[in-house]
Coordinates of C-alpha atoms and ligand atoms in Angstrom, one line a residue:
X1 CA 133.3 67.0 94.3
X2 CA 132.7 70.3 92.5
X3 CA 129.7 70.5 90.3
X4 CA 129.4 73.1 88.2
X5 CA 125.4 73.6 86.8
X6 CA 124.5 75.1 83.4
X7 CA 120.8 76.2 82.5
X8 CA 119.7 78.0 79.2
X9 CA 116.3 76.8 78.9
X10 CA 114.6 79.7 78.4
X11 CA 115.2 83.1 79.2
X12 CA 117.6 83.0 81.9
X13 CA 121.4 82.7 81.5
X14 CA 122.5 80.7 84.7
X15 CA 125.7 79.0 86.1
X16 CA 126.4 77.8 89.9
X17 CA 128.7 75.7 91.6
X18 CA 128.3 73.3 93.8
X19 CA 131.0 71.9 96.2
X20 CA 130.1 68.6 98.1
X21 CA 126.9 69.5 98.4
X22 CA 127.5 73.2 99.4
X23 CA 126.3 75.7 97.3
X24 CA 129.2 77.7 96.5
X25 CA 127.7 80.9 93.8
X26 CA 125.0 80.8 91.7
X27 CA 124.5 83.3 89.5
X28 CA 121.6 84.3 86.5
X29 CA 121.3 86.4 83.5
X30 CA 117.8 87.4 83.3
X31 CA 116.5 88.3 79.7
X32 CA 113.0 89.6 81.0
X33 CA 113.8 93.7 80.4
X34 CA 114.4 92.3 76.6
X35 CA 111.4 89.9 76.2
X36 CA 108.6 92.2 78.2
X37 CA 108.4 94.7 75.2
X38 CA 107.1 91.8 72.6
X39 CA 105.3 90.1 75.8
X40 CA 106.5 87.0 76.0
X41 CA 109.9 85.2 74.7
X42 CA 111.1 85.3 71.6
X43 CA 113.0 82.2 71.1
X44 CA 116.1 83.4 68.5
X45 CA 116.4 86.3 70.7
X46 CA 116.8 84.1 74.0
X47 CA 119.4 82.1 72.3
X48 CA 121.2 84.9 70.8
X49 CA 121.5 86.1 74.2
X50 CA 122.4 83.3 75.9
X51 CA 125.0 83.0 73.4
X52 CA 126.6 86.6 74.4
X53 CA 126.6 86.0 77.5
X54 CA 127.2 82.5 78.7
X55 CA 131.2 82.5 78.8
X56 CA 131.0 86.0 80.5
X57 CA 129.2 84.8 83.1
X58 CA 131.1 81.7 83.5
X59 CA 134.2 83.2 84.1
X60 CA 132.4 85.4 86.8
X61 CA 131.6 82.8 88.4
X62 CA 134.9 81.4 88.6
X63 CA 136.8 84.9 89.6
X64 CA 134.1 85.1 92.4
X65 CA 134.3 81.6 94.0
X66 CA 138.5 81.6 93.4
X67 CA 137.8 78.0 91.4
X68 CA 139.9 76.8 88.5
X69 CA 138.6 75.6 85.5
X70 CA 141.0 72.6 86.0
X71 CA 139.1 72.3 89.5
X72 CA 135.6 71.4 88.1
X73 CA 135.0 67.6 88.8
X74 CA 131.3 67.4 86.8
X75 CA 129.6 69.8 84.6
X76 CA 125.7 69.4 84.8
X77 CA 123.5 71.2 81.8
X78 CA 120.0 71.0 81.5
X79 CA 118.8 69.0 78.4
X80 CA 115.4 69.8 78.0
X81 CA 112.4 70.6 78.3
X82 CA 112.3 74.3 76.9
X83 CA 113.3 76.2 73.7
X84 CA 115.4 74.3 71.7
X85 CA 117.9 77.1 70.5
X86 CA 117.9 78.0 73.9
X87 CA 119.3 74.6 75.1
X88 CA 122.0 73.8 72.0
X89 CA 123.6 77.3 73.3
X90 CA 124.1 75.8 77.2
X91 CA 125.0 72.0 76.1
X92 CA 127.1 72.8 73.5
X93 CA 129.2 74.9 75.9
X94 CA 128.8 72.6 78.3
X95 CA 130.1 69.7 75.7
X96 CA 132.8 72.0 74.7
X97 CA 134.2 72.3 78.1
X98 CA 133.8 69.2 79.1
X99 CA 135.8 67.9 75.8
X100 CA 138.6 70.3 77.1
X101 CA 138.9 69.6 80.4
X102 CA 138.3 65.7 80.0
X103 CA 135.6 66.1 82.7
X104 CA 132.3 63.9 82.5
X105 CA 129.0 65.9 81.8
X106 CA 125.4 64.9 82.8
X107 CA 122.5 65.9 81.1
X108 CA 119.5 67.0 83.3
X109 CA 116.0 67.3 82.6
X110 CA 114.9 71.0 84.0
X111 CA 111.6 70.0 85.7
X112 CA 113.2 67.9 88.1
X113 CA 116.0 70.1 88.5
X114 CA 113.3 72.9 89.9
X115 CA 112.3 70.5 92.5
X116 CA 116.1 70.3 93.8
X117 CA 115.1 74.2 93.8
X118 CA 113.4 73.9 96.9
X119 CA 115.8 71.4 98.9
X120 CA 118.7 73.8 98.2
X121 CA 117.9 75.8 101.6
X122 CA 117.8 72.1 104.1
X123 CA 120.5 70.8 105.4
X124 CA 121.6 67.2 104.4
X125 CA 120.4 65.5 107.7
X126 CA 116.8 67.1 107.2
X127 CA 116.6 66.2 103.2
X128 CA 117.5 62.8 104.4
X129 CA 114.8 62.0 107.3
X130 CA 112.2 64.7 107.0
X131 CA 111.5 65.0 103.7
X132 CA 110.7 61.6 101.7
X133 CA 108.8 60.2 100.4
X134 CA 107.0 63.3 99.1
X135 CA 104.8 65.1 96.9
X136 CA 106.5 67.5 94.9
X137 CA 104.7 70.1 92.8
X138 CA 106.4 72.1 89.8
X139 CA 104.3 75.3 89.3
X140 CA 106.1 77.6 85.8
X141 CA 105.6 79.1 83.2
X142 CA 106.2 75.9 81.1
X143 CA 104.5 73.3 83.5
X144 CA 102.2 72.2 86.3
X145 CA 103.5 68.7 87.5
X146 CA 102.8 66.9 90.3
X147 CA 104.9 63.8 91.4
X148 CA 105.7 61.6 94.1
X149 CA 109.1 61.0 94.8
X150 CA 110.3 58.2 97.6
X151 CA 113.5 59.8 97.1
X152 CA 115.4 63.0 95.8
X153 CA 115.9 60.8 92.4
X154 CA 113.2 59.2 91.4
X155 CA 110.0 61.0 89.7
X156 CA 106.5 59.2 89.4
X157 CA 104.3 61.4 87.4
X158 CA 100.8 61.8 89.0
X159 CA 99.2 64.7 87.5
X160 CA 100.7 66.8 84.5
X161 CA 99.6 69.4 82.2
X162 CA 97.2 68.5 79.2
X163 CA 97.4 71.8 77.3
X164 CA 98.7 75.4 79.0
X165 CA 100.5 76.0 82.2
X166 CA 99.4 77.5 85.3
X167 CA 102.3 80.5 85.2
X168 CA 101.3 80.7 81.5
X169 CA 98.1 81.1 81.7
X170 CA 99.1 84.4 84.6
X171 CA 101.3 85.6 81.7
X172 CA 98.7 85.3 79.3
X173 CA 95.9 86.8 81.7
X174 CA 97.6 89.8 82.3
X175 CA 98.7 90.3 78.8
X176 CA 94.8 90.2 78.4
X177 CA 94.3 93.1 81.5
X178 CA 96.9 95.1 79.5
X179 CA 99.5 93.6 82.4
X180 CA 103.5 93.7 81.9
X181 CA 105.6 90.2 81.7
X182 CA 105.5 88.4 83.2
X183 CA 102.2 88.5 84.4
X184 CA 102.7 86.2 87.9
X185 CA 104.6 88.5 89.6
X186 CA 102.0 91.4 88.4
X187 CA 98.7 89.7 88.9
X188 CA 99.9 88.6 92.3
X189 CA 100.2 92.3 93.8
X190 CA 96.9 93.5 91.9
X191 CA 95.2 90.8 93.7
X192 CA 96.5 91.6 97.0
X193 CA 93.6 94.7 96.7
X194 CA 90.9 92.7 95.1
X195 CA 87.9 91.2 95.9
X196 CA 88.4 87.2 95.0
X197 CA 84.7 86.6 95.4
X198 CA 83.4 89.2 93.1
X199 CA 83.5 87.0 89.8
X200 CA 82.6 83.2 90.2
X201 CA 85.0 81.1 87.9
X202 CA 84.7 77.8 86.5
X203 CA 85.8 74.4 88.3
X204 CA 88.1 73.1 85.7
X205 CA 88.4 69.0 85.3
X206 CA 85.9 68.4 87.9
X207 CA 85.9 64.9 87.3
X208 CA 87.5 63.6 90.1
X209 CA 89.6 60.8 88.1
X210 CA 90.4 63.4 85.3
X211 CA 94.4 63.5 86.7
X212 CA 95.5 66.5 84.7
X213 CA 96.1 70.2 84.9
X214 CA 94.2 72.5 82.7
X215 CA 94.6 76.4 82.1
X216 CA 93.2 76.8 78.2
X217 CA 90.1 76.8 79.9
X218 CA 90.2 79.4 82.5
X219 CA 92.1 81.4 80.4
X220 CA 89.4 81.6 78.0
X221 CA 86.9 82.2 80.8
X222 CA 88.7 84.9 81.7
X223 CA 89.1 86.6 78.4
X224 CA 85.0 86.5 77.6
X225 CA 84.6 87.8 81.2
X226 CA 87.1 90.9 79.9
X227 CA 85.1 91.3 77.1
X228 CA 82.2 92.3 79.0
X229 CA 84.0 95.7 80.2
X230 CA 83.7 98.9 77.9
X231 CA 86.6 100.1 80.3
X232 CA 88.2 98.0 83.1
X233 CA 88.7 100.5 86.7
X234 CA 91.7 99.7 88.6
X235 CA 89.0 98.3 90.5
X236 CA 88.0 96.0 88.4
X237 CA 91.1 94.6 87.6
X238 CA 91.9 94.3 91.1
X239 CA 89.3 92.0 91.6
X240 CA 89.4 90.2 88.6
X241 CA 93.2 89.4 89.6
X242 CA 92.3 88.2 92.8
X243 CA 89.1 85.9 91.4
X244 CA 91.5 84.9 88.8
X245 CA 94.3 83.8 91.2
X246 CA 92.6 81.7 93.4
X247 CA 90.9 80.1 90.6
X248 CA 94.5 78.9 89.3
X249 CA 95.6 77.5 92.6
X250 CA 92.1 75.9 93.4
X251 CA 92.4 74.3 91.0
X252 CA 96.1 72.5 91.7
X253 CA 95.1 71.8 95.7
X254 CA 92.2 70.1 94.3
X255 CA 93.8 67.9 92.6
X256 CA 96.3 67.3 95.2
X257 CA 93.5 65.9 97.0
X258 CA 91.9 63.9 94.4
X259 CA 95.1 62.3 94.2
X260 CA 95.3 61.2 97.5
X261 CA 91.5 59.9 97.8
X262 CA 92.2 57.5 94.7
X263 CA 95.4 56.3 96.3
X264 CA 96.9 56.2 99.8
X265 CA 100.3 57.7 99.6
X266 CA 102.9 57.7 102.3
X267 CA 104.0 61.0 102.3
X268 CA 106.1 63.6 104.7
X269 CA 106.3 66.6 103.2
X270 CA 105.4 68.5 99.7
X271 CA 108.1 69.7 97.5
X272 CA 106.6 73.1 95.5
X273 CA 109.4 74.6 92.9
X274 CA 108.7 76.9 89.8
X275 CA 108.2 80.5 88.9
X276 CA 104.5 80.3 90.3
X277 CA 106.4 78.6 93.6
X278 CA 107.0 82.8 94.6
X279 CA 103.6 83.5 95.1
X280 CA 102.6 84.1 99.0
X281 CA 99.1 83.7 98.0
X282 CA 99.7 80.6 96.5
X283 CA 102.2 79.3 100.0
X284 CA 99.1 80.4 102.2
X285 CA 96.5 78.1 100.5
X286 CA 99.4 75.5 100.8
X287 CA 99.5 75.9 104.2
X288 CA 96.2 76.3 104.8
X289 CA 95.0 73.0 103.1
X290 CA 97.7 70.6 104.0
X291 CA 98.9 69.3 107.1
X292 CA 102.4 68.7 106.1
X293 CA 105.8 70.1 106.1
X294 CA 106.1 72.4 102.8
X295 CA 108.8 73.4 101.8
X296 CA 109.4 76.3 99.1
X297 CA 112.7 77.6 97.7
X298 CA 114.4 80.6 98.6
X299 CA 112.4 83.6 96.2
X300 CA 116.0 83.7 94.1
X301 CA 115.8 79.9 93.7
X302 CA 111.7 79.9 92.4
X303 CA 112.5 80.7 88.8
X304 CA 115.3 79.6 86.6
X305 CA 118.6 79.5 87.9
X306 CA 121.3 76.4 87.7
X307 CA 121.5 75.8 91.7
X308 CA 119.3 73.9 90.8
X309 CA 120.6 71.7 88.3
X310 CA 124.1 71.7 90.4
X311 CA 121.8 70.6 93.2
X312 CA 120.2 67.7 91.2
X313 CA 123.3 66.2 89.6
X314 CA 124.8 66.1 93.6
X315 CA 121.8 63.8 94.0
X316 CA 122.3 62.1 91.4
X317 CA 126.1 61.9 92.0
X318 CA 125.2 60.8 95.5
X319 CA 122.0 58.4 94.5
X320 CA 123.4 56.4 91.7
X321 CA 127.4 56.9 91.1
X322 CA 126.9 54.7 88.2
X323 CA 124.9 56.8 85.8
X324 CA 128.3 59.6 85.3
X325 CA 130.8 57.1 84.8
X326 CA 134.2 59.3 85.4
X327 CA 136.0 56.9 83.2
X328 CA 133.4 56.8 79.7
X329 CA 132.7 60.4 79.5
X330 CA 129.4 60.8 76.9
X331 CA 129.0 63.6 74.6
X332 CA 126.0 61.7 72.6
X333 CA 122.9 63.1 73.8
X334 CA 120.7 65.8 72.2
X335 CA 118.3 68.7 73.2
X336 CA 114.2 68.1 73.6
X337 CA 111.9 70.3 73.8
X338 CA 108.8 68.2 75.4
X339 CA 108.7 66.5 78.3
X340 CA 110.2 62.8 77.8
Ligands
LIG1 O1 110.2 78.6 86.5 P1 110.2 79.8 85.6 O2 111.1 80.9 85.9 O3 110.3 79.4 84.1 C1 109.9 78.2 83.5 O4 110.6 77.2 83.6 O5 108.8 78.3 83.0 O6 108.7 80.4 85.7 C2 108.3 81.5 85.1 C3 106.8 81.7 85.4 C4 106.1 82.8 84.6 O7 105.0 82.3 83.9 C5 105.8 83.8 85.7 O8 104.6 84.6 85.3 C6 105.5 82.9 86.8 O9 106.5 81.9 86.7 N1 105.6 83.6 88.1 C7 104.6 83.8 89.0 C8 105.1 84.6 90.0 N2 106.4 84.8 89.8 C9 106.7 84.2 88.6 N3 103.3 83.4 88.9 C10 102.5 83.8 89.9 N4 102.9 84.5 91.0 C11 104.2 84.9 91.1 N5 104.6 85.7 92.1
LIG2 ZN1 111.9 76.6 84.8

């Protein structure tokens, strides 16, 4: 069964194969050198891109992995959520080729498909006894989602964002220090020589029942706590990085925990995928407040990529053969942009 994964949500260009299960090439287009200069995405531009560069990059991947096109069994695209011209560029090439190879096509959402992000590195026999039922955490820079899954298919939303998300609010942070995009990746090395105690920063949602994640809140903290600077020293930022930091991830083990005091969940591992997922910072604290297996993906498989998507259709392939009927192959579905 060779599964071929499409992802154009945003501002990566991504196609992988999958072959029974095995992760054959996986290989992304990354827009960031184009988007950094206005500091943040711009949304025509991502899908103009995508749209120059998604049948070079197929056929890449083809020459590299010595497939046919004839060879491809399933084609897997991610639906939603994310920009919307973004996503008609990936399904409509994905509907395309699936309309001229006759081969079914499964629309993904690309939240879950980030949590497959962090199975991709176990082997089948571990994903199968060690794993579930799980906690699974998706950390980007479009959402902060916690779930519990009792199996690699099925999602029960515990805890999701009510307004920005946590990798968000590091790209809007260190837009605010006068930081490149994306911020995470930035922040996270200026912290590494800060002080995290220097500045105290607010508990968000304290209230132990409210189960949501908030950044709007911290993010304005943190621009009124810049304001306060005449000039920031590279000390200064340091430290407000680091305070900064571990006030974002506090924040998401807490409620990790309030989850599990309202309700006992049987769990045997946590599941953490997403952009924010490449912060060793952010693994530490993991570690160092849960006494469970946690498993991360590989740093290539963190931020957008289609492994991922390849790696959740398998499941789904595996899971439920009923939902991709090989014989009624479905073109009807559209794009979204929110989570649904
Ligand atoms: O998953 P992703 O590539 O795209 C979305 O689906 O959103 O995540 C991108 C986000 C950005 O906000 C970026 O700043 C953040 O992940 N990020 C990080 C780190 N690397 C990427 N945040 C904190 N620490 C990092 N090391
Ligand atoms: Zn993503």
């Amino acid at each position: 069964m060779k599964i071929l994964g499409i992802e154009t949500s945003c501002d990566e260009t991504a196609v992988a194969i999958m072959d029974n299960g095995t992760l054959k090439k996986s290989l992304v287009s990354s827009q960031i050198e184009i988007h950094a200069k206005y500091g943040g995405v711009i949304p025509e531009i991502a899908a103009r891109k995508h749209l120059e560069v998604i049948r070079k990059l197929f056929y890449q991947l083809l020459e590299e992995t010595k497939i046919k096109v004839n060879e491809i069994d399933l084609i897997a695209v991610t639906q939603g959520p994310g920009l919307v011209g973004a996503l008609l560029v990936g399904v409509s090439f994905a509907k395309g080729l699936s309309i001229a190879l006759n081969k079914p096509i499964i629309p993904l959402n690309h939240v879950y498909a980030h949590v497959h992000g962090a199975l991709l590195g176990l082997s089948a026999d571990i994903v199968e006894s060690q794993v579930f039922p799980c906690f699974s955490l998706v950390v980007s820079g479009g959402h902060t989602n916690l779930f519990y899954m009792k199996d690699p298919v099925s999602f029960e939303h515990l805890v999701e964002s009510s307004d920005d998300a946590c990798g968000e609010c590091f790209d809007k942070v260190a837009k605010l220090l006068g930081l490149a995009y994306p911020g995470g990746p930035v922040v996270e090395k200026l912290a590494k020589k800060g002080n995290k105690d220097r500045f105290s920063m607010p508990e968000i949602l304290s209230d132990k029942k409210q189960l949501s994640f908030s950044y709007s809140g911290l993010k304005t903290h943190m621009y009124y706590l810049i304001q306060k600077f005449d000039q920031l020293s590279k000390n200064d930022i340091y430290d407000l990085c680091a305070s900064f930091q571990d006030a974002a991830f506090e924040q998401i083990i807490r409620k990790i925990k309030c989850v599990s005091e309202l309700k006992k969940y049987d769990t045997k591992s946590i599941l953490v995928a997403g952009g924010v997922a490449a912060n060793q910072r952010f693994r530490q604290l993991l570690h160092d407040n849960f006494n469970l297996p946690i498993h991360f993906p590989e740093l290539a498989y963190c931020s957008d990529n289609a492994a991922m998507v390849a790696a959740y259709a398998h499941q789904l392939y595996l899971n439920d053969k009923k939902r991709i009927d090989l014989e009624n192959i479905q073109h009807d579905f559209e794009v979204y942009s929110r989570f649904h």
